[in-house]
mmCIF file of C-alpha atoms in Angstrom:
data_model
loop_
_atom_site.group_PDB
_atom_site.id
_atom_site.type_symbol
_atom_site.label_atom_id
_atom_site.label_comp_id
_atom_site.label_asym_id
_atom_site.label_seq_id
_atom_site.Cartn_x
_atom_site.Cartn_y
_atom_site.Cartn_z
ATOM 1 C CA UNK A 1 -70.492 45.114 -128.147
ATOM 2 C CA UNK A 2 -68.772 46.274 -131.582
ATOM 3 C CA UNK A 3 -66.214 49.158 -132.331
ATOM 4 C CA UNK A 4 -68.667 51.626 -133.478
ATOM 5 C CA UNK A 5 -70.224 51.551 -129.925
ATOM 6 C CA UNK A 6 -66.701 51.899 -128.437
ATOM 7 C CA UNK A 7 -66.006 54.967 -130.634
ATOM 8 C CA UNK A 8 -69.248 56.499 -128.994
ATOM 9 C CA UNK A 9 -68.343 55.683 -125.639
ATOM 10 C CA UNK A 10 -64.600 56.916 -126.062
ATOM 11 C CA UNK A 11 -65.959 60.199 -127.327
ATOM 12 C CA UNK A 12 -67.343 61.025 -123.806
ATOM 13 C CA UNK A 13 -64.625 60.887 -121.540
ATOM 14 C CA UNK A 14 -66.494 62.422 -118.668
ATOM 15 C CA UNK A 15 -68.820 59.691 -118.637
ATOM 16 C CA UNK A 16 -67.669 58.150 -115.439
ATOM 17 C CA UNK A 17 -66.323 61.160 -113.897
ATOM 18 C CA UNK A 18 -69.621 61.247 -111.753
ATOM 19 C CA UNK A 19 -69.001 57.870 -110.169
ATOM 20 C CA UNK A 20 -66.570 57.407 -107.045
ATOM 21 C CA UNK A 21 -64.368 54.289 -107.083
ATOM 22 C CA UNK A 22 -66.497 52.418 -104.429
ATOM 23 C CA UNK A 23 -69.748 53.364 -106.373
ATOM 24 C CA UNK A 24 -68.470 52.428 -109.610
ATOM 25 C CA UNK A 25 -67.450 49.052 -108.265
ATOM 26 C CA UNK A 26 -70.918 48.076 -106.782
ATOM 27 C CA UNK A 27 -72.677 49.690 -109.723
ATOM 28 C CA UNK A 28 -70.320 47.404 -111.947
ATOM 29 C CA UNK A 29 -70.803 44.155 -109.795
ATOM 30 C CA UNK A 30 -74.669 44.681 -109.779
ATOM 31 C CA UNK A 31 -74.797 45.181 -113.654
ATOM 32 C CA UNK A 32 -72.797 41.831 -114.142
ATOM 33 C CA UNK A 33 -75.313 40.161 -111.799
ATOM 34 C CA UNK A 34 -77.971 41.561 -113.920
ATOM 35 C CA UNK A 35 -76.407 40.448 -116.942
ATOM 36 C CA UNK A 36 -75.951 36.896 -115.776
ATOM 37 C CA UNK A 37 -79.690 36.605 -114.866
ATOM 38 C CA UNK A 38 -80.627 38.397 -118.296
ATOM 39 C CA UNK A 39 -82.081 36.199 -121.275
ATOM 40 C CA UNK A 40 -82.796 38.908 -123.518
ATOM 41 C CA UNK A 41 -79.924 39.601 -126.085
ATOM 42 C CA UNK A 42 -81.075 43.293 -126.337
ATOM 43 C CA UNK A 43 -80.933 43.852 -122.984
ATOM 44 C CA UNK A 44 -77.689 42.237 -122.372
ATOM 45 C CA UNK A 45 -76.171 44.533 -124.905
ATOM 46 C CA UNK A 46 -77.810 47.431 -123.063
ATOM 47 C CA UNK A 47 -76.143 46.416 -119.730
ATOM 48 C CA UNK A 48 -72.749 45.988 -121.493
ATOM 49 C CA UNK A 49 -72.915 49.646 -122.732
ATOM 50 C CA UNK A 50 -73.722 50.648 -119.134
ATOM 51 C CA UNK A 51 -70.716 48.756 -117.771
ATOM 52 C CA UNK A 52 -68.488 50.446 -120.445
ATOM 53 C CA UNK A 53 -69.949 53.867 -119.687
ATOM 54 C CA UNK A 54 -69.359 53.417 -115.931
ATOM 55 C CA UNK A 55 -65.851 52.419 -116.392
ATOM 56 C CA UNK A 56 -64.975 54.635 -119.408
ATOM 57 C CA UNK A 57 -62.774 56.753 -117.189
ATOM 58 C CA UNK A 58 -60.587 54.144 -116.140
ATOM 59 C CA UNK A 59 -60.013 53.353 -119.833
ATOM 60 C CA UNK A 60 -59.155 56.938 -120.511
ATOM 61 C CA UNK A 61 -56.887 57.318 -117.529
ATOM 62 C CA UNK A 62 -54.867 54.387 -118.721
ATOM 63 C CA UNK A 63 -54.450 55.777 -122.170
ATOM 64 C CA UNK A 64 -53.097 59.079 -120.850
ATOM 65 C CA UNK A 65 -50.230 56.997 -119.285
ATOM 66 C CA UNK A 66 -49.071 56.623 -122.991
ATOM 67 C CA UNK A 67 -49.343 60.139 -124.180
ATOM 68 C CA UNK A 68 -46.128 61.960 -125.582
ATOM 69 C CA UNK A 69 -44.858 58.807 -127.380
ATOM 70 C CA UNK A 70 -45.916 59.941 -130.652
ATOM 71 C CA UNK A 71 -49.500 59.010 -130.676
ATOM 72 C CA UNK A 72 -52.620 61.232 -130.168
ATOM 73 C CA UNK A 73 -54.380 60.858 -127.139
ATOM 74 C CA UNK A 74 -58.006 60.624 -128.720
ATOM 75 C CA UNK A 75 -56.552 57.501 -130.652
ATOM 76 C CA UNK A 76 -55.137 56.136 -127.663
ATOM 77 C CA UNK A 77 -58.484 56.438 -125.553
ATOM 78 C CA UNK A 78 -59.955 54.767 -128.767
ATOM 79 C CA UNK A 79 -57.631 51.576 -128.319
ATOM 80 C CA UNK A 80 -58.181 51.607 -124.350
ATOM 81 C CA UNK A 81 -61.869 51.938 -124.724
ATOM 82 C CA UNK A 82 -61.704 48.977 -127.245
ATOM 83 C CA UNK A 83 -59.705 46.974 -124.495
ATOM 84 C CA UNK A 84 -62.625 47.872 -122.301
ATOM 85 C CA UNK A 85 -65.062 46.545 -124.263
ATOM 86 C CA UNK A 86 -62.779 43.242 -124.536
ATOM 87 C CA UNK A 87 -62.606 43.171 -120.604
ATOM 88 C CA UNK A 88 -66.461 43.502 -120.509
ATOM 89 C CA UNK A 89 -67.037 40.800 -122.877
ATOM 90 C CA UNK A 90 -64.232 38.449 -121.431
ATOM 91 C CA UNK A 91 -64.988 38.873 -117.582
ATOM 92 C CA UNK A 92 -66.103 35.999 -115.685
ATOM 93 C CA UNK A 93 -68.201 37.465 -112.836
ATOM 94 C CA UNK A 94 -68.717 34.052 -111.352
ATOM 95 C CA UNK A 95 -65.181 34.079 -109.677
ATOM 96 C CA UNK A 96 -65.863 36.766 -107.423
ATOM 97 C CA UNK A 97 -63.123 39.270 -108.620
ATOM 98 C CA UNK A 98 -63.526 43.003 -108.678
ATOM 99 C CA UNK A 99 -63.916 43.769 -112.400
ATOM 100 C CA UNK A 100 -60.810 45.990 -112.558
ATOM 101 C CA UNK A 101 -58.722 43.336 -111.454
ATOM 102 C CA UNK A 102 -59.372 41.768 -114.971
ATOM 103 C CA UNK A 103 -60.057 44.990 -116.699
ATOM 104 C CA UNK A 104 -56.801 47.002 -116.074
ATOM 105 C CA UNK A 105 -54.124 44.634 -117.357
ATOM 106 C CA UNK A 106 -56.595 43.932 -120.408
ATOM 107 C CA UNK A 107 -56.966 47.486 -121.262
ATOM 108 C CA UNK A 108 -53.236 48.114 -120.785
ATOM 109 C CA UNK A 109 -52.459 45.094 -122.875
ATOM 110 C CA UNK A 110 -54.412 46.527 -125.751
ATOM 111 C CA UNK A 111 -52.888 49.814 -125.748
ATOM 112 C CA UNK A 112 -49.353 48.134 -125.701
ATOM 113 C CA UNK A 113 -50.267 45.869 -128.510
ATOM 114 C CA UNK A 114 -51.230 48.959 -130.405
ATOM 115 C CA UNK A 115 -47.833 50.358 -129.910
ATOM 116 C CA UNK A 116 -46.187 47.365 -130.599
ATOM 117 C CA UNK A 117 -48.065 46.697 -133.926
ATOM 118 C CA UNK A 118 -48.711 49.993 -135.409
ATOM 119 C CA UNK A 119 -46.238 52.751 -133.954
ATOM 120 C CA UNK A 120 -42.736 51.510 -134.567
ATOM 121 C CA UNK A 121 -40.577 53.847 -136.924
ATOM 122 C CA UNK A 122 -37.918 50.919 -136.901
ATOM 123 C CA UNK A 123 -39.755 47.753 -136.012
ATOM 124 C CA UNK A 124 -37.765 45.518 -133.875
ATOM 125 C CA UNK A 125 -37.853 41.824 -134.232
ATOM 126 C CA UNK A 126 -40.824 39.969 -132.662
ATOM 127 C CA UNK A 127 -38.520 38.267 -130.206
ATOM 128 C CA UNK A 128 -37.101 41.654 -128.875
ATOM 129 C CA UNK A 129 -40.681 43.134 -128.618
ATOM 130 C CA UNK A 130 -41.824 39.992 -126.361
ATOM 131 C CA UNK A 131 -38.577 40.322 -124.477
ATOM 132 C CA UNK A 132 -39.273 43.952 -123.622
ATOM 133 C CA UNK A 133 -42.637 42.788 -122.220
ATOM 134 C CA UNK A 134 -41.033 40.380 -119.930
ATOM 135 C CA UNK A 135 -38.527 42.877 -118.981
ATOM 136 C CA UNK A 136 -41.327 45.450 -117.941
ATOM 137 C CA UNK A 137 -43.067 42.378 -115.955
ATOM 138 C CA UNK A 138 -40.033 41.613 -113.883
ATOM 139 C CA UNK A 139 -38.433 44.965 -113.381
ATOM 140 C CA UNK A 140 -40.823 45.884 -110.340
ATOM 141 C CA UNK A 141 -40.100 42.334 -108.877
ATOM 142 C CA UNK A 142 -36.551 43.000 -108.977
ATOM 143 C CA UNK A 143 -36.714 46.423 -107.785
ATOM 144 C CA UNK A 144 -38.549 45.460 -104.699
ATOM 145 C CA UNK A 145 -36.395 42.527 -104.011
ATOM 146 C CA UNK A 146 -33.120 44.618 -104.606
ATOM 147 C CA UNK A 147 -34.192 47.720 -103.087
ATOM 148 C CA UNK A 148 -33.023 49.798 -106.312
ATOM 149 C CA UNK A 149 -33.636 49.600 -110.051
ATOM 150 C CA UNK A 150 -32.046 46.414 -111.296
ATOM 151 C CA UNK A 151 -29.095 46.898 -113.989
ATOM 152 C CA UNK A 152 -29.421 45.194 -117.419
ATOM 153 C CA UNK A 153 -27.092 42.458 -116.399
ATOM 154 C CA UNK A 154 -29.511 41.592 -113.110
ATOM 155 C CA UNK A 155 -32.478 41.343 -115.490
ATOM 156 C CA UNK A 156 -30.629 39.192 -117.845
ATOM 157 C CA UNK A 157 -29.551 36.919 -115.242
ATOM 158 C CA UNK A 158 -33.114 36.874 -113.849
ATOM 159 C CA UNK A 159 -34.732 36.079 -117.163
ATOM 160 C CA UNK A 160 -31.937 33.623 -118.267
ATOM 161 C CA UNK A 161 -31.420 35.987 -121.247
ATOM 162 C CA UNK A 162 -28.416 36.993 -123.297
ATOM 163 C CA UNK A 163 -27.260 40.430 -121.823
ATOM 164 C CA UNK A 164 -26.919 41.922 -125.468
ATOM 165 C CA UNK A 165 -30.791 40.850 -126.088
ATOM 166 C CA UNK A 166 -31.867 42.763 -122.927
ATOM 167 C CA UNK A 167 -29.875 45.873 -124.013
ATOM 168 C CA UNK A 168 -31.415 45.693 -127.304
ATOM 169 C CA UNK A 169 -34.769 45.311 -125.694
ATOM 170 C CA UNK A 170 -34.305 48.289 -123.306
ATOM 171 C CA UNK A 171 -33.213 50.363 -126.344
ATOM 172 C CA UNK A 172 -36.555 49.742 -128.158
ATOM 173 C CA UNK A 173 -38.414 52.610 -126.889
ATOM 174 C CA UNK A 174 -36.142 54.729 -129.108
ATOM 175 C CA UNK A 175 -37.995 52.947 -132.001
ATOM 176 C CA UNK A 176 -41.362 54.851 -131.454
ATOM 177 C CA UNK A 177 -42.265 57.879 -133.534
ATOM 178 C CA UNK A 178 -40.406 60.445 -131.610
ATOM 179 C CA UNK A 179 -41.827 63.827 -130.733
ATOM 180 C CA UNK A 180 -39.421 66.521 -130.909
ATOM 181 C CA UNK A 181 -37.975 68.208 -127.288
ATOM 182 C CA UNK A 182 -37.543 71.502 -129.068
ATOM 183 C CA UNK A 183 -41.292 71.822 -129.880
ATOM 184 C CA UNK A 184 -42.502 75.177 -128.343
ATOM 185 C CA UNK A 185 -45.238 74.687 -125.794
ATOM 186 C CA UNK A 186 -47.525 76.729 -123.565
ATOM 187 C CA UNK A 187 -49.479 80.012 -124.482
ATOM 188 C CA UNK A 188 -46.402 82.202 -125.103
ATOM 189 C CA UNK A 189 -44.346 79.497 -126.814
ATOM 190 C CA UNK A 190 -41.702 80.580 -124.405
ATOM 191 C CA UNK A 191 -40.455 77.011 -123.307
ATOM 192 C CA UNK A 192 -39.613 73.878 -125.002
ATOM 193 C CA UNK A 193 -41.092 70.370 -124.282
ATOM 194 C CA UNK A 194 -37.711 69.256 -123.176
ATOM 195 C CA UNK A 195 -37.499 72.029 -120.600
ATOM 196 C CA UNK A 196 -40.749 70.656 -118.959
ATOM 197 C CA UNK A 197 -40.120 67.026 -118.739
ATOM 198 C CA UNK A 198 -39.777 66.021 -115.285
ATOM 199 C CA UNK A 199 -38.571 62.898 -113.629
ATOM 200 C CA UNK A 200 -40.676 59.715 -113.566
ATOM 201 C CA UNK A 201 -42.158 58.767 -110.344
ATOM 202 C CA UNK A 202 -42.068 54.915 -109.661
ATOM 203 C CA UNK A 203 -44.791 55.420 -107.245
ATOM 204 C CA UNK A 204 -47.503 55.962 -110.016
ATOM 205 C CA UNK A 205 -46.913 52.388 -111.152
ATOM 206 C CA UNK A 206 -46.600 50.994 -107.509
ATOM 207 C CA UNK A 207 -50.117 52.322 -106.584
ATOM 208 C CA UNK A 208 -51.508 50.336 -109.615
ATOM 209 C CA UNK A 209 -49.650 47.187 -108.554
ATOM 210 C CA UNK A 210 -50.468 47.578 -104.811
ATOM 211 C CA UNK A 211 -54.132 48.154 -105.811
ATOM 212 C CA UNK A 212 -54.440 44.929 -107.948
ATOM 213 C CA UNK A 213 -52.140 42.743 -105.596
ATOM 214 C CA UNK A 214 -53.855 43.691 -102.433
ATOM 215 C CA UNK A 215 -56.983 41.591 -102.532
ATOM 216 C CA UNK A 216 -54.891 38.666 -103.830
ATOM 217 C CA UNK A 217 -52.465 38.873 -101.096
ATOM 218 C CA UNK A 218 -55.469 39.142 -98.685
ATOM 219 C CA UNK A 219 -56.583 35.671 -99.811
ATOM 220 C CA UNK A 220 -53.321 34.014 -98.815
ATOM 221 C CA UNK A 221 -52.809 31.999 -95.792
ATOM 222 C CA UNK A 222 -51.556 34.256 -92.853
ATOM 223 C CA UNK A 223 -48.138 32.736 -92.815
ATOM 224 C CA UNK A 224 -47.910 33.149 -96.534
ATOM 225 C CA UNK A 225 -48.961 36.891 -96.297
ATOM 226 C CA UNK A 226 -46.245 37.142 -93.250
ATOM 227 C CA UNK A 227 -43.551 35.802 -96.007
ATOM 228 C CA UNK A 228 -44.421 38.214 -98.648
ATOM 229 C CA UNK A 229 -44.311 41.182 -96.274
ATOM 230 C CA UNK A 230 -40.884 40.011 -95.170
ATOM 231 C CA UNK A 231 -39.471 39.506 -98.476
ATOM 232 C CA UNK A 232 -40.816 42.239 -100.381
ATOM 233 C CA UNK A 233 -41.976 44.860 -97.924
ATOM 234 C CA UNK A 234 -39.285 44.568 -95.300
ATOM 235 C CA UNK A 235 -36.492 43.387 -97.861
ATOM 236 C CA UNK A 236 -35.548 40.285 -95.567
ATOM 237 C CA UNK A 237 -33.411 37.560 -97.284
ATOM 238 C CA UNK A 238 -34.895 33.946 -97.830
ATOM 239 C CA UNK A 239 -32.259 32.921 -94.833
ATOM 240 C CA UNK A 240 -33.705 35.717 -92.443
ATOM 241 C CA UNK A 241 -37.397 34.626 -93.153
ATOM 242 C CA UNK A 242 -36.319 30.921 -92.595
ATOM 243 C CA UNK A 243 -34.704 31.789 -89.331
ATOM 244 C CA UNK A 244 -37.774 33.626 -88.037
ATOM 245 C CA UNK A 245 -40.221 30.784 -89.035
ATOM 246 C CA UNK A 246 -37.862 27.989 -87.943
ATOM 247 C CA UNK A 247 -37.609 26.301 -91.149
ATOM 248 C CA UNK A 248 -35.060 25.919 -93.864
ATOM 249 C CA UNK A 249 -33.948 28.376 -96.424
ATOM 250 C CA UNK A 250 -35.007 25.783 -99.321
ATOM 251 C CA UNK A 251 -38.456 25.517 -97.820
ATOM 252 C CA UNK A 252 -38.831 29.292 -97.898
ATOM 253 C CA UNK A 253 -37.643 29.326 -101.719
ATOM 254 C CA UNK A 254 -40.169 26.752 -102.394
ATOM 255 C CA UNK A 255 -43.114 28.445 -100.761
ATOM 256 C CA UNK A 256 -42.225 31.567 -102.341
ATOM 257 C CA UNK A 257 -42.233 29.890 -105.606
ATOM 258 C CA UNK A 258 -45.703 28.763 -104.847
ATOM 259 C CA UNK A 259 -47.230 32.177 -103.750
ATOM 260 C CA UNK A 260 -45.917 33.800 -106.827
ATOM 261 C CA UNK A 261 -47.698 30.973 -108.803
ATOM 262 C CA UNK A 262 -50.891 31.653 -106.838
ATOM 263 C CA UNK A 263 -50.725 35.345 -107.429
ATOM 264 C CA UNK A 264 -49.732 34.708 -111.015
ATOM 265 C CA UNK A 265 -52.867 32.541 -111.593
ATOM 266 C CA UNK A 266 -54.974 34.781 -109.443
ATOM 267 C CA UNK A 267 -54.022 38.117 -111.360
ATOM 268 C CA UNK A 268 -53.675 36.801 -114.814
ATOM 269 C CA UNK A 269 -50.253 36.894 -116.781
ATOM 270 C CA UNK A 270 -51.200 40.211 -118.204
ATOM 271 C CA UNK A 271 -50.723 41.845 -115.028
ATOM 272 C CA UNK A 272 -47.184 40.827 -114.648
ATOM 273 C CA UNK A 273 -46.250 42.019 -118.041
ATOM 274 C CA UNK A 274 -47.865 45.162 -117.470
ATOM 275 C CA UNK A 275 -45.404 48.069 -117.584
#
């Protein structure tokens, strides 16, 4: 499906509003099955259009996460819709995964590439941009392991990067086109944008992480699931897990590495770099 069709779909933000999540998932799965069995190219294009229409609300929702960064929301919706089209074209339904497990990181990656390539006032080096992506991917992992937001030094140690480079990457957000905090908002214009900014609730990002990781963790062996729960939910140390299972700490370390590799392969690298 081309970008012209994507523009038409993104102009109708309510296209998927009538689909409950379960219905959307079932309809999408059914349409991909129809697509795999179809031989007519025109019919295949029509099925792709239907899949995009059913899931356009997901793309718009992802686009709205990046509002107030100096880009118009309708432009972000356009980019997110193109990401959805790429996800539809690239999805392998034969693997048995839910479409959104593949689509969400694909769409988010497209929006982030848009910011990286087009929305800098002062453009950081490509290395700093890539480092910022790696930092975004590991921050939630460290937060779960440590029980608090990791410091720049802890991120640098985890990634094996220089602290100065990590600090520069963390400051890179200020290079986006800024929106003045003094802009008056509301019907009466009595408040400034800065006065209405609330705190960021980390649970929003965790909801997506949990929803995407859940099916993958469910496919792990029972003892591997137990290790994941003890390490990242119960906040046990590797030594505590080893004592509970009657094995060595080194064995737990190796199993955690294997488990993380399994999850990484299942979800794809894009999810781990998603912010």
